PDB file of C-alpha atoms in Angstrom:
ATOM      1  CA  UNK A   1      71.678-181.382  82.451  1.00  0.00           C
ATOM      2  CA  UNK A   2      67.905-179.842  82.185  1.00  0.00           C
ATOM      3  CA  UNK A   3      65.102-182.363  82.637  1.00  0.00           C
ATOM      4  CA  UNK A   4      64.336-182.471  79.133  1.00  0.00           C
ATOM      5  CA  UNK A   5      67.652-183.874  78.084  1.00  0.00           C
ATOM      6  CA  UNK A   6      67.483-187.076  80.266  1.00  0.00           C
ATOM      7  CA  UNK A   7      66.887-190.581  79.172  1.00  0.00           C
ATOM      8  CA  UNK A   8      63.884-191.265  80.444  1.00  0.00           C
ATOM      9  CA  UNK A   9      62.175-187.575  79.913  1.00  0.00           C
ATOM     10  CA  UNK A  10      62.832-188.462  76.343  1.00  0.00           C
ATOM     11  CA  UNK A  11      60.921-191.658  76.554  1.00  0.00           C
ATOM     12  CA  UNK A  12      58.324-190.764  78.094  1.00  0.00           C
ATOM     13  CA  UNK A  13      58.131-187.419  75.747  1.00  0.00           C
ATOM     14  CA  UNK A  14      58.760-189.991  72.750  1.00  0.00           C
ATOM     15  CA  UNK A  15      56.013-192.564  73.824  1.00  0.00           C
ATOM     16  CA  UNK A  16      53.986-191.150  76.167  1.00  0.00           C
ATOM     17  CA  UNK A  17      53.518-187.250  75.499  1.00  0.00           C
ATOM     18  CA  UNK A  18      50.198-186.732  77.434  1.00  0.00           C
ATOM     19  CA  UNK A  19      51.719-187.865  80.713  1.00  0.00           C
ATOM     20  CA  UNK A  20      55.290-185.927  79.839  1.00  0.00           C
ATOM     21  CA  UNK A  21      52.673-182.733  79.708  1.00  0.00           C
ATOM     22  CA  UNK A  22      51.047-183.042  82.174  1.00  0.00           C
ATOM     23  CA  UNK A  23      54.101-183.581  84.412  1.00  0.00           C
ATOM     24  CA  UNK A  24      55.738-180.513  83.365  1.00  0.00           C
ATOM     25  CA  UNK A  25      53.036-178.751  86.097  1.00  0.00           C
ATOM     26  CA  UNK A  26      54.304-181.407  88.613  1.00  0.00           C
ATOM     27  CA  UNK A  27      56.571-180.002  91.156  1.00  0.00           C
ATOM     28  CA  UNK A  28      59.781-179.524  89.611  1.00  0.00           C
ATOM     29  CA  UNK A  29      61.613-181.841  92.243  1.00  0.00           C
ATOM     30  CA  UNK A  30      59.618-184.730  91.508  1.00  0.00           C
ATOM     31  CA  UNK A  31      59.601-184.693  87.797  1.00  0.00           C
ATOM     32  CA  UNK A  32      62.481-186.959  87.195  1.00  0.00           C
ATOM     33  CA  UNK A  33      61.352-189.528  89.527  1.00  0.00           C
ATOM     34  CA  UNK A  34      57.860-189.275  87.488  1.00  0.00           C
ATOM     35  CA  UNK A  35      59.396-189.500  84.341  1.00  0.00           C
ATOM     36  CA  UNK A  36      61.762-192.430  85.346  1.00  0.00           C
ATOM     37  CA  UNK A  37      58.352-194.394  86.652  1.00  0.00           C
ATOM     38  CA  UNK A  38      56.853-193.667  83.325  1.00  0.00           C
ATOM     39  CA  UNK A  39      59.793-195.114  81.369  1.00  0.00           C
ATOM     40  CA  UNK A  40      59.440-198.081  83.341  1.00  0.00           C
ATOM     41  CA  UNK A  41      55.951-198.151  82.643  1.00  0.00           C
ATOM     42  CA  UNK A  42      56.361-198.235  78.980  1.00  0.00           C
ATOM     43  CA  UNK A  43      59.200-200.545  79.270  1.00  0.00           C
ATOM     44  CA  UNK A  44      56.520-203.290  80.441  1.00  0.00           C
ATOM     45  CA  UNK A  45      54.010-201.870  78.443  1.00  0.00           C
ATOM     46  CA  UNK A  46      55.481-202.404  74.951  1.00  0.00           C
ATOM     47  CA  UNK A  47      56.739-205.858  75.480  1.00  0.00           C
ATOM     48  CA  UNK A  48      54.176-207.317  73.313  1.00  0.00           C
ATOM     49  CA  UNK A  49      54.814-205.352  69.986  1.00  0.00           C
ATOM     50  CA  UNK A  50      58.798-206.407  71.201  1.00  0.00           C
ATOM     51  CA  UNK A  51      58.443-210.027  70.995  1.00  0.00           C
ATOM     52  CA  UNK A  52      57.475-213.128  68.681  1.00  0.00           C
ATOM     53  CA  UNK A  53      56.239-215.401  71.089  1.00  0.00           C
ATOM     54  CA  UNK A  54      54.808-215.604  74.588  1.00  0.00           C
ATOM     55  CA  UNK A  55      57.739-217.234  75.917  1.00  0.00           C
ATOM     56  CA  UNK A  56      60.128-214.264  75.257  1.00  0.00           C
ATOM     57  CA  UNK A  57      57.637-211.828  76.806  1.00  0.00           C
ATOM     58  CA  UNK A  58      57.632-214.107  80.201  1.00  0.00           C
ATOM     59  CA  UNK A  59      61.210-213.803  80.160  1.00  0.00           C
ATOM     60  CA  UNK A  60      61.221-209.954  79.509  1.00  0.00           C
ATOM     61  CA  UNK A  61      58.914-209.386  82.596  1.00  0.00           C
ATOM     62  CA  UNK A  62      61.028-212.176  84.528  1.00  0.00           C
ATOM     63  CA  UNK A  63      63.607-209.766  83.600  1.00  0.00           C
ATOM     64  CA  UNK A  64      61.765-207.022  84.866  1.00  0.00           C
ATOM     65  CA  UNK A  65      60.988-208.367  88.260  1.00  0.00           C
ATOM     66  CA  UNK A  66      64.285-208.963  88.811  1.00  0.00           C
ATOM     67  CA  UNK A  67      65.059-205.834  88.475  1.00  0.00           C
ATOM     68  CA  UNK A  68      62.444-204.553  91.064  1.00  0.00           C
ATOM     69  CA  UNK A  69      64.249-206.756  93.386  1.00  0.00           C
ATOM     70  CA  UNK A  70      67.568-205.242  92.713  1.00  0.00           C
ATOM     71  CA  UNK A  71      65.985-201.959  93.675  1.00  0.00           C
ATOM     72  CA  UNK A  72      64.549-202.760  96.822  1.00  0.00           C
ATOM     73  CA  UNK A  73      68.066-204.730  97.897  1.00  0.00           C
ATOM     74  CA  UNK A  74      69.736-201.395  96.975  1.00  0.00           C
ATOM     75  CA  UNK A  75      71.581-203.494  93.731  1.00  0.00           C
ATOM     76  CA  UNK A  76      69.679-201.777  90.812  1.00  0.00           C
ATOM     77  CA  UNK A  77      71.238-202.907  87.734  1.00  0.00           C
ATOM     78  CA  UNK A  78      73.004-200.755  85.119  1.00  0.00           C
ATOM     79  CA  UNK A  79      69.897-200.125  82.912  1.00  0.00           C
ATOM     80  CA  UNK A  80      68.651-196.478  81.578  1.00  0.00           C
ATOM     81  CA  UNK A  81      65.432-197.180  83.350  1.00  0.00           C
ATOM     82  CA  UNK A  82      66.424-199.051  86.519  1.00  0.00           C
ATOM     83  CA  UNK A  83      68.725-196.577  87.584  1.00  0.00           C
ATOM     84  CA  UNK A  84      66.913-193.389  88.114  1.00  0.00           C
ATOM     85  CA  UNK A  85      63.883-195.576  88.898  1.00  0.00           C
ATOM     86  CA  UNK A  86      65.888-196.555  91.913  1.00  0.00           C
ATOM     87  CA  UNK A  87      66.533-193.133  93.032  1.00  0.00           C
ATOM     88  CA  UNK A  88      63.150-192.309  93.225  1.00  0.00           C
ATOM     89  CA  UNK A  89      61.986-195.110  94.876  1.00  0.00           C
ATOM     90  CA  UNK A  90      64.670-194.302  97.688  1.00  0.00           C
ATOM     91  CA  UNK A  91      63.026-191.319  98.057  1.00  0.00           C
ATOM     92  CA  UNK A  92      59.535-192.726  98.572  1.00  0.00           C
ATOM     93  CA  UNK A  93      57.336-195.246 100.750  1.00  0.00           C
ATOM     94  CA  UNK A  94      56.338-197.183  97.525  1.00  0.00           C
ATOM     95  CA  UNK A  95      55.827-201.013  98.100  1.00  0.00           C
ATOM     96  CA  UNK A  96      57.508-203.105  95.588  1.00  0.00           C
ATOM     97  CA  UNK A  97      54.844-205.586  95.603  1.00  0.00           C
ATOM     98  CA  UNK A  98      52.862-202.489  93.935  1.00  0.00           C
ATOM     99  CA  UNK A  99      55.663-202.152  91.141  1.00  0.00           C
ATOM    100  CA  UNK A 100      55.048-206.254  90.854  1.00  0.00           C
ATOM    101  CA  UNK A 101      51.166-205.945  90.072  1.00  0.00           C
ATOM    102  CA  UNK A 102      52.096-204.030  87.266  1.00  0.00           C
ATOM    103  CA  UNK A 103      54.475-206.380  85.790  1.00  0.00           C
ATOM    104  CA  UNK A 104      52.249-209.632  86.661  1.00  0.00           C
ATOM    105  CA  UNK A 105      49.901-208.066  85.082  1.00  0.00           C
ATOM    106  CA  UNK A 106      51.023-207.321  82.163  1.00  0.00           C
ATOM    107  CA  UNK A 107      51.632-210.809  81.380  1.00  0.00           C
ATOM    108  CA  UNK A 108      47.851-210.616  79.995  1.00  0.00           C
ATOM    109  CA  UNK A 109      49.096-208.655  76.614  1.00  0.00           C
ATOM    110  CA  UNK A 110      51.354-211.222  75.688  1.00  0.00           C
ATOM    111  CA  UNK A 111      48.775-213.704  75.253  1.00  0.00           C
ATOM    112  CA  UNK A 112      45.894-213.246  72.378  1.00  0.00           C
ATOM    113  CA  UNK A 113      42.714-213.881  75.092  1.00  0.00           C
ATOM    114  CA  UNK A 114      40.821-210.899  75.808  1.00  0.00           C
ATOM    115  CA  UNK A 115      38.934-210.778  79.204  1.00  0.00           C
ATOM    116  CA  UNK A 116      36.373-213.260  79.837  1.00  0.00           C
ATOM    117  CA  UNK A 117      34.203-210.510  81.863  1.00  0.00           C
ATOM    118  CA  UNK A 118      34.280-207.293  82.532  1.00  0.00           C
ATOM    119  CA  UNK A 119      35.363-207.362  86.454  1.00  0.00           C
ATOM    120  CA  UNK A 120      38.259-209.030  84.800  1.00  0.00           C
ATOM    121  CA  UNK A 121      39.197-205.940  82.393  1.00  0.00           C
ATOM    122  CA  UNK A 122      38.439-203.657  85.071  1.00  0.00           C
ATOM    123  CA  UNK A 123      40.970-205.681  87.737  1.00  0.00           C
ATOM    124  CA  UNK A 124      43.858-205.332  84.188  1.00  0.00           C
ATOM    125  CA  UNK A 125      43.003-201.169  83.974  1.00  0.00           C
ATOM    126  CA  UNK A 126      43.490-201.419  87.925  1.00  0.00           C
ATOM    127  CA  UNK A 127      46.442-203.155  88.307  1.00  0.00           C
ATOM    128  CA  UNK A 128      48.293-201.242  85.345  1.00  0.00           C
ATOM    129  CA  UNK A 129      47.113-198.149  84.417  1.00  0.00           C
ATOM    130  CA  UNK A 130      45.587-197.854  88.359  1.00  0.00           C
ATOM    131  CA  UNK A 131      48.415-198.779  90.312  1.00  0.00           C
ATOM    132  CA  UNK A 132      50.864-196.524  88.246  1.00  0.00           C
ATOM    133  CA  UNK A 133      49.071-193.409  88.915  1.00  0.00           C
ATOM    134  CA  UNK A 134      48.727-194.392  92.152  1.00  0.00           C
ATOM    135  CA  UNK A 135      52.765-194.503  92.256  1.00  0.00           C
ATOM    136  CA  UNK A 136      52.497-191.115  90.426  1.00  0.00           C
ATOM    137  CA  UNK A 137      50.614-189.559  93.383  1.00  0.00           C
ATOM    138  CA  UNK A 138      52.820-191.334  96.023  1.00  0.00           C
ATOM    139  CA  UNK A 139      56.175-189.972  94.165  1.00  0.00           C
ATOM    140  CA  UNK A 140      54.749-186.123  94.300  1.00  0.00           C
ATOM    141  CA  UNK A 141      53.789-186.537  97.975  1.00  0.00           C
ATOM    142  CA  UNK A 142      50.813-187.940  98.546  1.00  0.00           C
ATOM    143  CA  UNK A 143      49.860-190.401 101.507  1.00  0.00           C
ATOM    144  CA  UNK A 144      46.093-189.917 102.325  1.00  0.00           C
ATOM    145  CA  UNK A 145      44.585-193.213 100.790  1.00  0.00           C
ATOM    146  CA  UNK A 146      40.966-191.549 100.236  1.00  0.00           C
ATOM    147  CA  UNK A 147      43.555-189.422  98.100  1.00  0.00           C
ATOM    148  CA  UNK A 148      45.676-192.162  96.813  1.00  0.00           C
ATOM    149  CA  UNK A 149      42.539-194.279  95.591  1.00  0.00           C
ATOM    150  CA  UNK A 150      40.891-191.447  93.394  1.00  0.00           C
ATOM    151  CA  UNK A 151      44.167-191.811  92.019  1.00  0.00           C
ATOM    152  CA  UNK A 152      44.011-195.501  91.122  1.00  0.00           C
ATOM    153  CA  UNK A 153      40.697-194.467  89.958  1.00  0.00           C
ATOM    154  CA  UNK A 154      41.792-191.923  87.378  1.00  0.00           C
ATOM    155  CA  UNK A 155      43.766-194.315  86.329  1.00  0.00           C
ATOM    156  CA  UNK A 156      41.675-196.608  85.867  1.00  0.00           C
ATOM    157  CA  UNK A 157      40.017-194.299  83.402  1.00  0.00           C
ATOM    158  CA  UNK A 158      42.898-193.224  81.503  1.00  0.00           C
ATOM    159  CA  UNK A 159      43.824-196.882  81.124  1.00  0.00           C
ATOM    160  CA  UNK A 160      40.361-197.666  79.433  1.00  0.00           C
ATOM    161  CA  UNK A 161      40.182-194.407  77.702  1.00  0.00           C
ATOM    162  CA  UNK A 162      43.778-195.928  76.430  1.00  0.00           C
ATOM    163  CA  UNK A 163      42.378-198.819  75.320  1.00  0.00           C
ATOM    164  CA  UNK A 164      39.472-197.912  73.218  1.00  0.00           C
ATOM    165  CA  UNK A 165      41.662-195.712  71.522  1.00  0.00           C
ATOM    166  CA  UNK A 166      44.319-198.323  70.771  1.00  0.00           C
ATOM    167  CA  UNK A 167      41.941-200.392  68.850  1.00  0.00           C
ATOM    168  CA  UNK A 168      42.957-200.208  66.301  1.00  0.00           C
ATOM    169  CA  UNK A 169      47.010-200.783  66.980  1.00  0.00           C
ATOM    170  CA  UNK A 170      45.929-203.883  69.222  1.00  0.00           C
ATOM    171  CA  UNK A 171      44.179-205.069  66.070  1.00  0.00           C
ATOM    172  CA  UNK A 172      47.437-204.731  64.009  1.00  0.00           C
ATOM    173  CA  UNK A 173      49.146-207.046  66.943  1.00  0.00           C
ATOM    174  CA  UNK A 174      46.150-209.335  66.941  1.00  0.00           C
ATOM    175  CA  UNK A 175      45.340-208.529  70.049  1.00  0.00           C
ATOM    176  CA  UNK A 176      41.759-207.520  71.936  1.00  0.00           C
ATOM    177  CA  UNK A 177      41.105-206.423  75.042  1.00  0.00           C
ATOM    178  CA  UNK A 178      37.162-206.333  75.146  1.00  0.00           C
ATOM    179  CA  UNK A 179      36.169-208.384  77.857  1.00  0.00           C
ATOM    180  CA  UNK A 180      33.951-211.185  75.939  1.00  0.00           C
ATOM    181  CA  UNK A 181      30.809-210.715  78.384  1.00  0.00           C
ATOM    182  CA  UNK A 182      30.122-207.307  77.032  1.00  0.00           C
ATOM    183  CA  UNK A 183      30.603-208.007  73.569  1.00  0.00           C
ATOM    184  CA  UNK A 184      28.293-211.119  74.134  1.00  0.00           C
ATOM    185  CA  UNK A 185      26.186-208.307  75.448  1.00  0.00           C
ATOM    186  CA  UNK A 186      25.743-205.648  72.493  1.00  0.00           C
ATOM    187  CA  UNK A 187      26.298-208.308  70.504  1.00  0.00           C
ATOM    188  CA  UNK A 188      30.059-207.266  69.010  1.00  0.00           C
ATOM    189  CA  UNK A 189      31.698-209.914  66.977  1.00  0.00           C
ATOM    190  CA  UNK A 190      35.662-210.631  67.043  1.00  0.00           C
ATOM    191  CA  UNK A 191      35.641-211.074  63.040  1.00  0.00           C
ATOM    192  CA  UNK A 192      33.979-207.435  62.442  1.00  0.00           C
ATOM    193  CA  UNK A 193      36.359-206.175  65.143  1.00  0.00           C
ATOM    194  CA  UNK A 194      39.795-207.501  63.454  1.00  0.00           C
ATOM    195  CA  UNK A 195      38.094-206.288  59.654  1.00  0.00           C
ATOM    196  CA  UNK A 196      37.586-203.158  61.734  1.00  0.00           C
ATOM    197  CA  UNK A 197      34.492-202.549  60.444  1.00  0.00           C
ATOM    198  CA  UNK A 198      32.101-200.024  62.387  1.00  0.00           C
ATOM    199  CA  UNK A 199      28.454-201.325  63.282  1.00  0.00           C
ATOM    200  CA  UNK A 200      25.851-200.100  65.120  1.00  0.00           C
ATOM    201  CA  UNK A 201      26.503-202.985  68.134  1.00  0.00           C
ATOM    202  CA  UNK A 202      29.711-201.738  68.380  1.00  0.00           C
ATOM    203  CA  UNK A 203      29.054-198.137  68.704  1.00  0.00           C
ATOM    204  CA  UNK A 204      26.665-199.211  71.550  1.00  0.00           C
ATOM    205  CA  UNK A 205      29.580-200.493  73.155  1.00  0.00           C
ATOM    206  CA  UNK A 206      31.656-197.905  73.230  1.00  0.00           C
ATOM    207  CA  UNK A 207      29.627-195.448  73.724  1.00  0.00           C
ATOM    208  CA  UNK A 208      28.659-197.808  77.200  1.00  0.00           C
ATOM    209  CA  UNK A 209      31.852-197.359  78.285  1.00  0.00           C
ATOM    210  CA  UNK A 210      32.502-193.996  77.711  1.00  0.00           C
ATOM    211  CA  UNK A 211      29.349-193.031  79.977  1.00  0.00           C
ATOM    212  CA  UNK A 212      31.064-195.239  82.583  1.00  0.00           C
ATOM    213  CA  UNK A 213      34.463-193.554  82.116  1.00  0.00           C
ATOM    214  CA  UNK A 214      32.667-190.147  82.319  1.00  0.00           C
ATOM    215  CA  UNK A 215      30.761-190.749  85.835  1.00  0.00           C
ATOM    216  CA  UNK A 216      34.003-192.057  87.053  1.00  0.00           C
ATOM    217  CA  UNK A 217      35.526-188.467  86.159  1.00  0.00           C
ATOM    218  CA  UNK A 218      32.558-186.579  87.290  1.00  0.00           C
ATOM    219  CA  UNK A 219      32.709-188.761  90.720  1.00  0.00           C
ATOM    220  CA  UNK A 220      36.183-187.774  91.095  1.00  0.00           C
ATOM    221  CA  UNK A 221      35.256-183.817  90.178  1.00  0.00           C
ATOM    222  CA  UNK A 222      33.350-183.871  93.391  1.00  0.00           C
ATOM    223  CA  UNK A 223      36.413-184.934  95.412  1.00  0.00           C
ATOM    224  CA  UNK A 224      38.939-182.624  93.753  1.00  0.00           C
ATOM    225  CA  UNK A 225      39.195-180.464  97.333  1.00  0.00           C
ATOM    226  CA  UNK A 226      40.607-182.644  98.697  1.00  0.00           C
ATOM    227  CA  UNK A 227      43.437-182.373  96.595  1.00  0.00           C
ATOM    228  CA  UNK A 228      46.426-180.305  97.198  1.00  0.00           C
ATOM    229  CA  UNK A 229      47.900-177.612  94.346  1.00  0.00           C
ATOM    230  CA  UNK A 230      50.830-180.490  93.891  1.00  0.00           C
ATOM    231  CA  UNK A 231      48.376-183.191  93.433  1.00  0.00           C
ATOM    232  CA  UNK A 232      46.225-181.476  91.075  1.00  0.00           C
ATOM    233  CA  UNK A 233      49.023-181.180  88.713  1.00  0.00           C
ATOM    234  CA  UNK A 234      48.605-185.537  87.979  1.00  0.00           C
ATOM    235  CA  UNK A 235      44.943-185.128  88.262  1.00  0.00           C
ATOM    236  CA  UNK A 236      45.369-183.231  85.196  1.00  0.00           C
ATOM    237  CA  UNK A 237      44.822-186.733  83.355  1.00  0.00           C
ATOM    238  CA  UNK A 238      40.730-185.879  83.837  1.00  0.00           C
ATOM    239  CA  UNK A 239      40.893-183.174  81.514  1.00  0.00           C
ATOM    240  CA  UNK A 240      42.744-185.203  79.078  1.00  0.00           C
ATOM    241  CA  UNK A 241      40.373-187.688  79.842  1.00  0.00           C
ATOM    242  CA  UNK A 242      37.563-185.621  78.669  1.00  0.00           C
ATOM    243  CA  UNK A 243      39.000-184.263  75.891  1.00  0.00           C
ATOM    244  CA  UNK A 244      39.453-187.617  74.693  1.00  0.00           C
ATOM    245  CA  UNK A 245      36.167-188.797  74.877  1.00  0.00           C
ATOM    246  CA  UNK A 246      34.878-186.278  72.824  1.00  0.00           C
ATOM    247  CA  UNK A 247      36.608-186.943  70.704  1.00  0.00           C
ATOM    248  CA  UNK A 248      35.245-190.301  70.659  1.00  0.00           C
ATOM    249  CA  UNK A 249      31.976-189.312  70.720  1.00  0.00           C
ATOM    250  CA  UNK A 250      32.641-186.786  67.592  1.00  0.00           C
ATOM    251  CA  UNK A 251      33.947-189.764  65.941  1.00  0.00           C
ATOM    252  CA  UNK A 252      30.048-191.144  66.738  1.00  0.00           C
ATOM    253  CA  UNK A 253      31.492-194.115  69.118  1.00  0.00           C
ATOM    254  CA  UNK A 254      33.552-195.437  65.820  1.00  0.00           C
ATOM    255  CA  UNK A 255      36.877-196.535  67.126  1.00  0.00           C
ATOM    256  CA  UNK A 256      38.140-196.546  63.127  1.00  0.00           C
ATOM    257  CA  UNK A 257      37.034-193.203  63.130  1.00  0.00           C
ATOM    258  CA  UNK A 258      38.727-191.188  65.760  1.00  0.00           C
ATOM    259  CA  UNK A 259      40.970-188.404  64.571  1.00  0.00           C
ATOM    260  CA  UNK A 260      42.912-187.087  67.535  1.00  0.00           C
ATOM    261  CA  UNK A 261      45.369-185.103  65.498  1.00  0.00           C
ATOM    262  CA  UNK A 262      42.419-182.753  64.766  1.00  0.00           C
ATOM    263  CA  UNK A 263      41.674-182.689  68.344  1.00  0.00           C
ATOM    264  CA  UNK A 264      45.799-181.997  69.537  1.00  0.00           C
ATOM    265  CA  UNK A 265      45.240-178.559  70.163  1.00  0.00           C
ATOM    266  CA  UNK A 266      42.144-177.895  71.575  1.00  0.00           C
ATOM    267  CA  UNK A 267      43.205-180.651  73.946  1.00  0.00           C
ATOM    268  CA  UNK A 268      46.595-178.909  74.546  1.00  0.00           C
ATOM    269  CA  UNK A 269      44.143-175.904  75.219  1.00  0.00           C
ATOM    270  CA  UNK A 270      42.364-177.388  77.520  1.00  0.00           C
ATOM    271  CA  UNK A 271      44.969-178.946  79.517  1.00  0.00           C
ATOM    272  CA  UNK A 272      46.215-175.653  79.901  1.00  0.00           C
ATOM    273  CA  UNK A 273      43.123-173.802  81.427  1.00  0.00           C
ATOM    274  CA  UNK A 274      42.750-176.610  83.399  1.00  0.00           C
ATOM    275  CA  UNK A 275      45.821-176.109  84.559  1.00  0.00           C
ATOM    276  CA  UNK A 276      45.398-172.696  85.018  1.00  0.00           C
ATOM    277  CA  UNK A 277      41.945-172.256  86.842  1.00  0.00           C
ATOM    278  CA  UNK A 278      41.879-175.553  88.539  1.00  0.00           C
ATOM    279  CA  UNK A 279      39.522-177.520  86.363  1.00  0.00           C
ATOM    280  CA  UNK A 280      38.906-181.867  86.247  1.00  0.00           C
TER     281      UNK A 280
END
């Protein structure tokens, strides 16, 4: 069986395609274990659109940690996802309490409160979209923590790259994760959110954040020696990152305005040569 015919390489290609790029340039060893740590990831991830009430998502990421537990006790259960997930975690140092941030976490999406203030959004994109790619690093080798934390940092990015473009899809689930302080700040109202209307105050916004996501990437740029050829291969996520934003920034910090299909292959592109000639 190749790699591209598993379960959980079809997930992740099926729900997740920038990270199922960008580890086809991850060692070839270490791709299943990526891919089955992605399909976990969107497991937890997708609970929300999955379930009519809050109540059936706590029991979904009870379900969940249970399952962690299995895995650690060396009794996964006979799931698609828990399976190979196991295998790869036998084959790493990765604390299960680091697999458990993720799921607590995501207890936020099933409930309609966005963040209160903004050290509380960052803490979410940390404890998600962070700690996964910290995971990712871990699984292709990596145990230098000044390493391991630009990790959590890219993450960090990609998870609020993630969700300024989901806008719009969190709108259509009722959801918003803006933390309140900022949109107190520039002024951005819920109601012209949810009619997704584009203002000014909202462009401000977005276009705040992006700056921030940006000097994260360019902080990281400065580090990127320290990476080894196997590690650069998840830090590939920075290019993406990039392209991303411009495309956001095209879009003139409008999130009902981005277009990223005519913006797939240039990105493509660009993940390529950054592949190729080292480039975050």
């Amino acid at each position: 069986m190749t790699v591209l015919e598993t379960y959980t390489a079809k997930q992740v290609k099926a729900h997740d395609y920038d990270r199922f790029l960008v580890t086809l340039f991850a060692p070839a060893t270490r791709r299943e274990d990526l891919f089955a740590l992605y399909a976990f990831n969107h497991e937890v991830a997708k609970i929300r659109e999955a379930v009519s009430e809050p109540m059936l998502g706590e029991i979904r990421l009870q379900w969940w940690r249970e399952a962690i537990d299995g895995i650690y006790a060396d009794q996964p259960r006979n799931h698609e996802v828990v399976l190979p997930l196991h295998t790869a975690v036998q084959r790493t140092n990765i604390a299960k309490e680091d697999f458990i941030k993720i799921i607590d976490a995501r207890a936020a999406d099933i409930y309609d409160e966005n963040p209160k203030i903004l050290d509380e959004f960052e803490t979410y994109l940390g404890e998600t979209s962070g700690n996964l790619t910290r995971i990712a690093a871990q699984i292709i080798g990596e145990e230098d923590e000044e390493v391991l934390s630009m990790a959590y940092e890219l993450g960090q990015v990609w998870g609020l790259i993630g969700t300024l473009r989901a806008i719009r899809y969190h709108i259509s689930l009722k959801k918003l994760s803006l933390p309140q302080d900022l949109m107190d700040e520039f002024d951005v109202k819920k109601k012209d959110i949810f009619a997704m209307e584009g203002n000014e105050n909202m462009q401000n916004l977005i276009k705040a954040l992006c700056i921030s996501a940006h000097q994260y990437l360019d902080h990281i740029a400065t580090d990127k020696k320290k990476l080894s050829k196997e590690m650069k291969s998840l830090f590939l996520l920075s290019a993406l990152s990039r392209s991303y934003l411009n495309s956001i920034k095209k879009a003139d910090y409008n999130p009902f305005e981005i277009n990223e299909r005519a913006t797939m292959f240039p990105r493509q592109c660009r993940l390529f040569f950054s592949a190729l000639f080292g480039l975050l």
